[in-house]
Coordinates of C-alpha atoms and ligand atoms in Angstrom, one line a residue:
M1 CA -41.0 -16.2 -14.0
E2 CA -39.5 -19.7 -14.3
D3 CA -38.0 -20.7 -17.7
A4 CA -40.1 -23.3 -19.5
P5 CA -38.0 -26.4 -20.5
L6 CA -37.0 -26.3 -24.1
G7 CA -36.6 -29.1 -26.7
R8 CA -33.4 -31.1 -26.7
L9 CA -31.3 -32.3 -29.6
E10 CA -32.2 -35.9 -28.7
D11 CA -35.9 -35.1 -29.2
L12 CA -35.3 -34.6 -33.0
P13 CA -35.1 -37.4 -35.6
A14 CA -31.6 -38.5 -36.4
D15 CA -32.1 -38.0 -40.1
Y16 CA -33.3 -34.4 -39.6
V17 CA -30.2 -33.6 -37.4
A18 CA -27.9 -35.2 -40.1
Q19 CA -29.6 -33.2 -42.8
M20 CA -29.1 -29.9 -40.9
R21 CA -25.5 -30.7 -40.2
A22 CA -24.8 -31.4 -43.9
Q23 CA -26.1 -27.9 -44.6
N24 CA -24.0 -26.3 -41.7
L25 CA -27.1 -25.6 -39.7
V26 CA -27.9 -26.2 -36.0
P27 CA -31.1 -25.6 -34.1
L28 CA -30.8 -22.8 -31.5
W29 CA -33.4 -24.0 -28.9
P30 CA -31.3 -27.0 -27.4
S31 CA -28.5 -24.5 -26.6
L32 CA -30.5 -21.4 -25.8
R33 CA -30.4 -21.7 -22.0
A34 CA -26.7 -22.4 -21.9
L35 CA -26.0 -19.3 -24.1
L36 CA -28.3 -17.1 -22.0
P37 CA -28.5 -18.5 -18.5
P38 CA -31.1 -17.1 -16.2
T39 CA -30.2 -13.9 -14.2
K40 CA -26.4 -14.2 -14.3
P41 CA -23.6 -15.9 -16.4
Q42 CA -22.2 -19.3 -15.6
P43 CA -18.5 -18.5 -15.9
A44 CA -15.8 -21.1 -16.7
T45 CA -13.5 -18.9 -14.6
R46 CA -13.0 -20.5 -11.2
A47 CA -11.8 -18.7 -8.1
T48 CA -8.1 -19.8 -8.0
H49 CA -5.2 -19.1 -5.7
W50 CA -1.5 -19.3 -6.8
A51 CA 0.9 -19.2 -3.9
Y52 CA 4.3 -17.6 -4.7
E53 CA 6.0 -20.1 -2.4
A54 CA 4.8 -22.9 -4.8
I55 CA 5.6 -21.0 -8.0
R56 CA 9.1 -19.8 -7.2
P57 CA 11.0 -23.1 -6.9
L58 CA 9.3 -24.4 -10.1
L59 CA 10.3 -21.2 -11.9
M60 CA 13.8 -21.4 -10.6
R61 CA 14.0 -24.9 -11.9
A62 CA 12.8 -23.7 -15.3
G63 CA 15.9 -21.4 -15.1
E64 CA 18.1 -24.5 -14.8
L65 CA 16.3 -26.6 -17.4
T66 CA 15.6 -24.1 -20.2
P67 CA 18.1 -21.5 -21.3
I68 CA 16.6 -18.1 -22.2
E69 CA 17.5 -18.7 -25.9
K70 CA 15.2 -21.7 -25.9
A71 CA 12.4 -19.9 -24.2
E72 CA 12.5 -16.3 -25.4
R73 CA 10.3 -15.6 -22.4
R74 CA 10.8 -18.0 -19.4
V75 CA 7.3 -18.0 -18.0
L76 CA 5.1 -20.3 -16.0
V77 CA 1.5 -19.5 -16.9
L78 CA -1.1 -19.3 -14.1
A79 CA -3.7 -21.5 -15.7
N80 CA -7.3 -21.4 -14.4
P81 CA -8.5 -25.0 -14.0
G82 CA -12.0 -23.9 -15.0
F83 CA -10.8 -23.8 -18.6
G84 CA -9.3 -27.3 -18.4
G85 CA -5.8 -28.2 -17.4
G86 CA -3.1 -26.5 -19.4
S87 CA -5.3 -23.5 -20.3
M88 CA -3.5 -20.3 -21.1
Q89 CA -5.9 -18.0 -19.2
A90 CA -6.9 -16.9 -15.8
S91 CA -10.3 -15.5 -17.0
A92 CA -12.1 -15.0 -20.3
A93 CA -9.9 -12.0 -21.1
I94 CA -6.9 -12.2 -18.7
Y95 CA -3.7 -14.1 -19.1
L96 CA -1.3 -14.3 -16.1
G97 CA 2.3 -15.6 -16.1
M98 CA 5.3 -15.5 -13.8
Q99 CA 8.5 -14.7 -15.7
L100 CA 12.1 -15.3 -14.6
L101 CA 15.1 -13.4 -15.9
L102 CA 18.5 -14.5 -14.6
P103 CA 21.5 -12.1 -14.3
G104 CA 23.1 -11.4 -17.7
E105 CA 20.1 -12.7 -19.6
W106 CA 18.3 -10.8 -22.4
A107 CA 14.8 -11.5 -23.7
P108 CA 14.9 -10.2 -27.2
S109 CA 12.8 -7.4 -28.7
H110 CA 9.4 -8.0 -30.2
R111 CA 6.0 -6.4 -30.5
H112 CA 2.6 -8.0 -30.6
T113 CA -1.1 -7.1 -30.7
P114 CA -2.1 -8.2 -27.2
N115 CA -1.5 -5.5 -24.5
A116 CA 0.7 -6.5 -21.6
V117 CA 1.8 -5.1 -18.2
R118 CA 4.4 -6.3 -15.8
M119 CA 4.2 -6.1 -12.0
V120 CA 7.7 -6.6 -10.5
V121 CA 7.7 -9.2 -7.7
E122 CA 11.3 -9.8 -6.8
G123 CA 14.9 -8.8 -7.6
E124 CA 16.9 -5.7 -8.7
G125 CA 18.8 -4.7 -11.7
A126 CA 16.5 -5.7 -14.6
W127 CA 15.0 -3.3 -17.1
T128 CA 12.4 -3.4 -19.8
T129 CA 12.9 -1.2 -22.8
V130 CA 9.6 -0.1 -24.3
D131 CA 9.4 2.0 -27.4
G132 CA 13.1 3.0 -26.8
E133 CA 12.5 4.0 -23.1
Q134 CA 14.5 1.9 -20.7
C135 CA 12.4 1.3 -17.6
P136 CA 14.1 0.1 -14.5
M137 CA 12.3 -2.8 -12.8
Q138 CA 11.9 -2.5 -9.1
R139 CA 9.5 -4.4 -6.8
G140 CA 5.9 -3.2 -7.1
D141 CA 6.6 -1.2 -10.3
L142 CA 4.0 -1.4 -13.0
I143 CA 5.5 -1.3 -16.5
L144 CA 3.2 -1.1 -19.6
T145 CA 3.9 -2.8 -22.9
P146 CA 0.8 -1.7 -24.8
T147 CA -0.3 -3.1 -28.2
G148 CA 2.2 -2.7 -31.0
L149 CA 5.1 -1.3 -28.9
W150 CA 8.6 -2.9 -29.1
H151 CA 9.7 -4.4 -25.9
E152 CA 12.7 -6.4 -24.5
H153 CA 14.0 -7.3 -21.1
G154 CA 17.6 -7.3 -19.8
H155 CA 19.2 -7.9 -16.5
E156 CA 22.4 -6.4 -15.1
G157 CA 21.9 -7.3 -11.5
D158 CA 23.3 -10.4 -9.6
A159 CA 20.2 -12.2 -8.4
P160 CA 17.1 -13.5 -10.2
V161 CA 14.3 -11.1 -11.2
I162 CA 10.7 -12.3 -11.3
W163 CA 7.7 -10.5 -12.4
L164 CA 4.0 -11.1 -13.0
D165 CA 2.9 -10.6 -16.7
V166 CA -0.8 -9.6 -17.2
L167 CA -2.0 -9.7 -20.8
D168 CA -5.4 -9.5 -22.6
L169 CA -4.1 -12.4 -24.8
P170 CA -7.2 -14.7 -24.4
L171 CA -9.5 -12.0 -25.8
V172 CA -7.2 -10.9 -28.6
H173 CA -6.5 -14.6 -29.5
Y174 CA -10.3 -15.3 -29.5
L175 CA -10.7 -12.3 -31.8
E176 CA -8.2 -13.9 -34.2
A177 CA -6.1 -10.8 -33.9
S178 CA -3.1 -12.1 -32.0
Y179 CA 0.4 -12.1 -33.7
H180 CA 3.9 -10.9 -33.0
V181 CA 6.9 -9.4 -35.0
N182 CA 10.5 -9.9 -33.9
G183 CA 12.9 -7.0 -34.0
A184 CA 16.5 -5.9 -33.4
R185 CA 17.8 -4.7 -30.1
Q186 CA 16.3 -1.3 -29.5
T187 CA 18.3 1.9 -29.4
V188 CA 17.6 3.5 -26.0
V189 CA 16.4 7.0 -26.4
P190 CA 16.9 9.5 -23.5
G191 CA 14.0 10.4 -21.3
R192 CA 11.8 8.6 -18.8
S193 CA 8.0 8.8 -18.7
D194 CA 7.8 8.2 -15.0
R195 CA 9.9 11.4 -14.6
A196 CA 8.0 13.4 -17.2
Y197 CA 4.7 12.5 -15.6
S198 CA 6.0 12.4 -12.0
R199 CA 3.2 14.4 -10.4
A200 CA -0.6 14.0 -11.0
G201 CA -2.2 17.0 -12.7
L202 CA 1.1 18.2 -14.3
V203 CA 1.7 17.0 -17.9
P204 CA 4.5 18.0 -20.2
T205 CA 3.4 20.6 -22.8
P206 CA 5.8 20.5 -25.7
V207 CA 5.7 23.6 -27.9
F208 CA 8.2 22.3 -30.5
G209 CA 9.0 18.7 -31.5
R210 CA 7.4 15.4 -30.6
S211 CA 3.8 15.6 -29.2
S212 CA 2.7 13.0 -26.7
R213 CA 2.5 9.3 -27.5
A214 CA -0.7 7.3 -27.4
Y215 CA 0.8 5.6 -24.3
P216 CA 2.7 8.5 -22.7
M217 CA 3.5 6.8 -19.4
L218 CA 5.1 3.4 -19.5
R219 CA 6.4 3.0 -15.9
Y220 CA 4.5 3.6 -12.7
P221 CA 7.0 3.4 -9.9
W222 CA 5.7 1.6 -6.8
A223 CA 7.2 4.3 -4.6
H224 CA 4.8 6.8 -6.1
A225 CA 1.7 4.6 -5.9
R226 CA 2.5 3.6 -2.3
A227 CA 3.0 7.1 -1.2
A228 CA -0.2 8.2 -2.9
L229 CA -2.2 5.4 -1.2
L230 CA -0.8 6.3 2.2
A231 CA -1.7 10.0 1.7
L232 CA -5.2 9.1 0.5
A233 CA -5.8 6.8 3.5
E234 CA -4.6 9.5 5.9
D235 CA -6.6 12.4 4.3
R236 CA -9.8 10.4 3.8
P237 CA -10.6 8.4 6.9
D238 CA -14.2 8.2 5.4
L239 CA -13.1 6.2 2.4
D240 CA -13.8 2.5 2.5
A241 CA -11.8 1.6 -0.5
V242 CA -8.4 3.3 -0.6
Q243 CA -7.9 2.6 -4.3
L244 CA -6.0 4.2 -7.2
T245 CA -6.4 3.5 -10.8
Y246 CA -3.4 3.5 -13.2
T247 CA -4.4 6.0 -15.8
N248 CA -3.1 7.5 -19.0
P249 CA -2.1 11.0 -17.7
E250 CA -2.9 12.6 -21.0
T251 CA -6.5 11.3 -21.3
G252 CA -7.4 10.4 -17.8
G253 CA -8.7 7.1 -19.1
H254 CA -7.4 3.6 -18.2
A255 CA -3.7 3.0 -18.8
E256 CA -4.5 0.4 -21.4
N257 CA -7.6 -0.3 -23.7
I258 CA -8.8 -3.7 -22.5
L259 CA -7.7 -4.5 -19.0
G260 CA -7.8 -2.1 -16.0
F261 CA -5.1 -1.8 -13.3
H262 CA -5.5 -0.6 -9.8
A263 CA -3.5 -0.3 -6.5
L264 CA -5.5 -0.9 -3.3
M265 CA -4.5 -0.3 0.3
L266 CA -6.2 -2.2 3.1
R267 CA -5.9 -0.3 6.4
P268 CA -4.6 -2.3 9.4
G269 CA -7.3 -4.7 10.3
Q270 CA -9.7 -3.6 7.5
V271 CA -12.3 -5.9 6.1
L272 CA -13.5 -4.5 2.7
A273 CA -16.7 -5.8 1.3
L274 CA -16.9 -5.2 -2.5
P275 CA -20.1 -5.4 -4.5
A276 CA -20.6 -8.0 -7.3
R277 CA -19.3 -6.4 -10.5
S278 CA -19.5 -8.0 -14.0
P279 CA -15.7 -8.1 -14.8
A280 CA -13.5 -10.9 -13.6
S281 CA -10.5 -9.7 -11.5
V282 CA -7.0 -10.6 -10.3
W283 CA -5.6 -9.9 -6.9
H284 CA -1.9 -9.8 -6.3
V285 CA -0.4 -8.9 -2.9
I286 CA 2.5 -6.4 -3.2
E287 CA 3.1 -6.0 0.5
G288 CA 1.5 -7.6 3.6
A289 CA -1.1 -10.4 3.6
A290 CA -4.8 -10.6 3.0
T291 CA -7.7 -13.0 2.9
L292 CA -9.9 -13.0 -0.3
T293 CA -13.4 -14.5 -0.1
V294 CA -15.1 -15.0 -3.4
G295 CA -18.9 -14.9 -3.3
D296 CA -21.1 -15.0 -0.2
G297 CA -21.8 -18.8 -0.3
E298 CA -25.4 -18.1 -1.3
G299 CA -27.0 -20.1 -4.2
E300 CA -25.6 -23.3 -5.8
G301 CA -25.2 -24.6 -2.2
A302 CA -21.4 -24.1 -2.5
E303 CA -19.3 -22.6 0.2
A304 CA -17.5 -19.4 -0.9
P305 CA -13.8 -20.0 -1.7
R306 CA -11.5 -18.2 0.8
F307 CA -7.8 -17.8 0.1
A308 CA -5.1 -16.7 2.6
L309 CA -2.9 -14.6 0.3
A310 CA 0.7 -14.1 1.4
E311 CA 3.0 -11.5 0.0
A312 CA 3.5 -12.1 -3.8
D313 CA 0.5 -14.5 -4.0
T314 CA -2.0 -14.1 -6.8
A315 CA -5.7 -15.0 -7.0
C316 CA -8.4 -14.6 -9.6
A317 CA -12.2 -14.3 -9.2
P318 CA -15.0 -14.6 -11.7
G319 CA -17.3 -11.6 -12.3
Y320 CA -20.8 -11.2 -10.8
L321 CA -19.8 -12.2 -7.3
P322 CA -19.3 -10.0 -4.3
L323 CA -15.8 -10.2 -2.9
T324 CA -14.4 -9.6 0.6
L325 CA -10.8 -8.6 1.2
A326 CA -9.5 -8.6 4.8
N327 CA -6.1 -7.4 5.9
A328 CA -4.4 -10.3 7.7
S329 CA -2.6 -7.8 9.9
A330 CA -4.1 -5.5 12.6
G331 CA -0.9 -3.5 12.8
A332 CA 0.2 -2.8 9.2
P333 CA -1.4 -1.8 5.9
A334 CA -1.6 -4.4 3.1
F335 CA -1.1 -3.3 -0.5
V336 CA -2.8 -5.2 -3.4
F337 CA -2.4 -4.9 -7.1
V338 CA -5.7 -5.4 -9.0
A339 CA -6.1 -6.2 -12.7
D340 CA -9.6 -6.5 -14.1
E341 CA -11.7 -6.6 -17.3
S342 CA -13.5 -3.3 -16.4
P343 CA -12.4 -1.1 -19.4
L344 CA -13.5 -3.9 -21.7
H345 CA -16.9 -4.2 -20.0
Q346 CA -17.3 -0.4 -19.9
K347 CA -16.5 0.1 -23.6
L348 CA -18.8 -2.8 -24.6
G349 CA -21.7 -1.5 -22.4
L350 CA -21.6 -4.7 -20.4
Y351 CA -20.4 -3.3 -17.1
E352 CA -22.7 -3.9 -14.1
T353 CA -22.6 -3.6 -10.4
R354 CA -25.1 -5.5 -8.3
Ligands
LIG401 C1 5.3 -11.6 -23.9 O1 5.7 -10.9 -25.0 C2 6.0 -11.5 -22.8 O2 7.4 -9.7 -23.5 C3 5.6 -12.2 -21.7 O3 7.8 -10.5 -21.6 C4 4.6 -13.1 -21.7 C5 2.8 -14.2 -23.0 C6 2.2 -14.3 -24.2 C7 2.5 -13.6 -25.3 C8 3.5 -12.7 -25.2 C9 7.1 -10.5 -22.6 C10 3.9 -13.3 -22.9 C11 4.2 -12.5 -24.0

């Protein structure tokens, strides 16, 4: 059934509107349709593509213009234009930034309430120490810095290191729960979670001493994820979506509480049609190249945005639209890192597939 038109603010006498305002009151009906649009949300999130080729020189220039001491974190934020120029968000809950660390630099230790992960894009020799664990940063690695854990970055290599930061900052900030605490350089403790949890289905079982941490696995090496994707693709020719989720190996749940992280392999020449799902998503090419089509061009008369994603490119898509990912190569697989709002939607009971 069609929605009946509702009364507008302009339909009300000015003195009545002024009297309501003076009492901190507003009428609902002029805003009701915008708050609850018919059949699906009207997201501010706009399908957007950030080419690494465009980001990289600007990030390198930031390295010349701004010493690390003046930046703490030298980052160019991937700002979704749907939230206005200069926004600090890619979607309602997702923040994205490209961070540069130059040889010899150190980004000091702090902790904060938003959860973060890093996806390493370029370079060798940097590390992130999280909760005392020194995690080497190699291309394609996923490193978690969950809420409240101390973290700092250092670089002992001889060429720039660049990574993609993904945080739930827009949500945590909206909740008025975002803050940070600075700390001293961490003492590195022995042990590496990517080694303790190096094989799925096998978890360390301490009998004495420290039991497992809330976030037991902090580094997910790309070499492991890539090998697992190739094995899955080979073993399961029937699978359309060759996809892995980064999980907490102790609980089997998502690696972090708010955002979800996945690694997806597109077979050579594969075209993967994905259903409309409620969470917004981010697509970052680790290896190869792919085309991302957002929506099916139906409704609103608009043509569906289509992005040719080269290696290291990043794109975001609003929720509630079907997506199509196509491998740009007929001869080689493509590997894509996906970040989305699915744990958040699932926990809040808002998750939908259409
Ligand atoms: C942060 O702590 C890092 O530790 C990077 O590298 C980006 C963006 C907003 C707030 C905190 C980091 C960040 C951030």
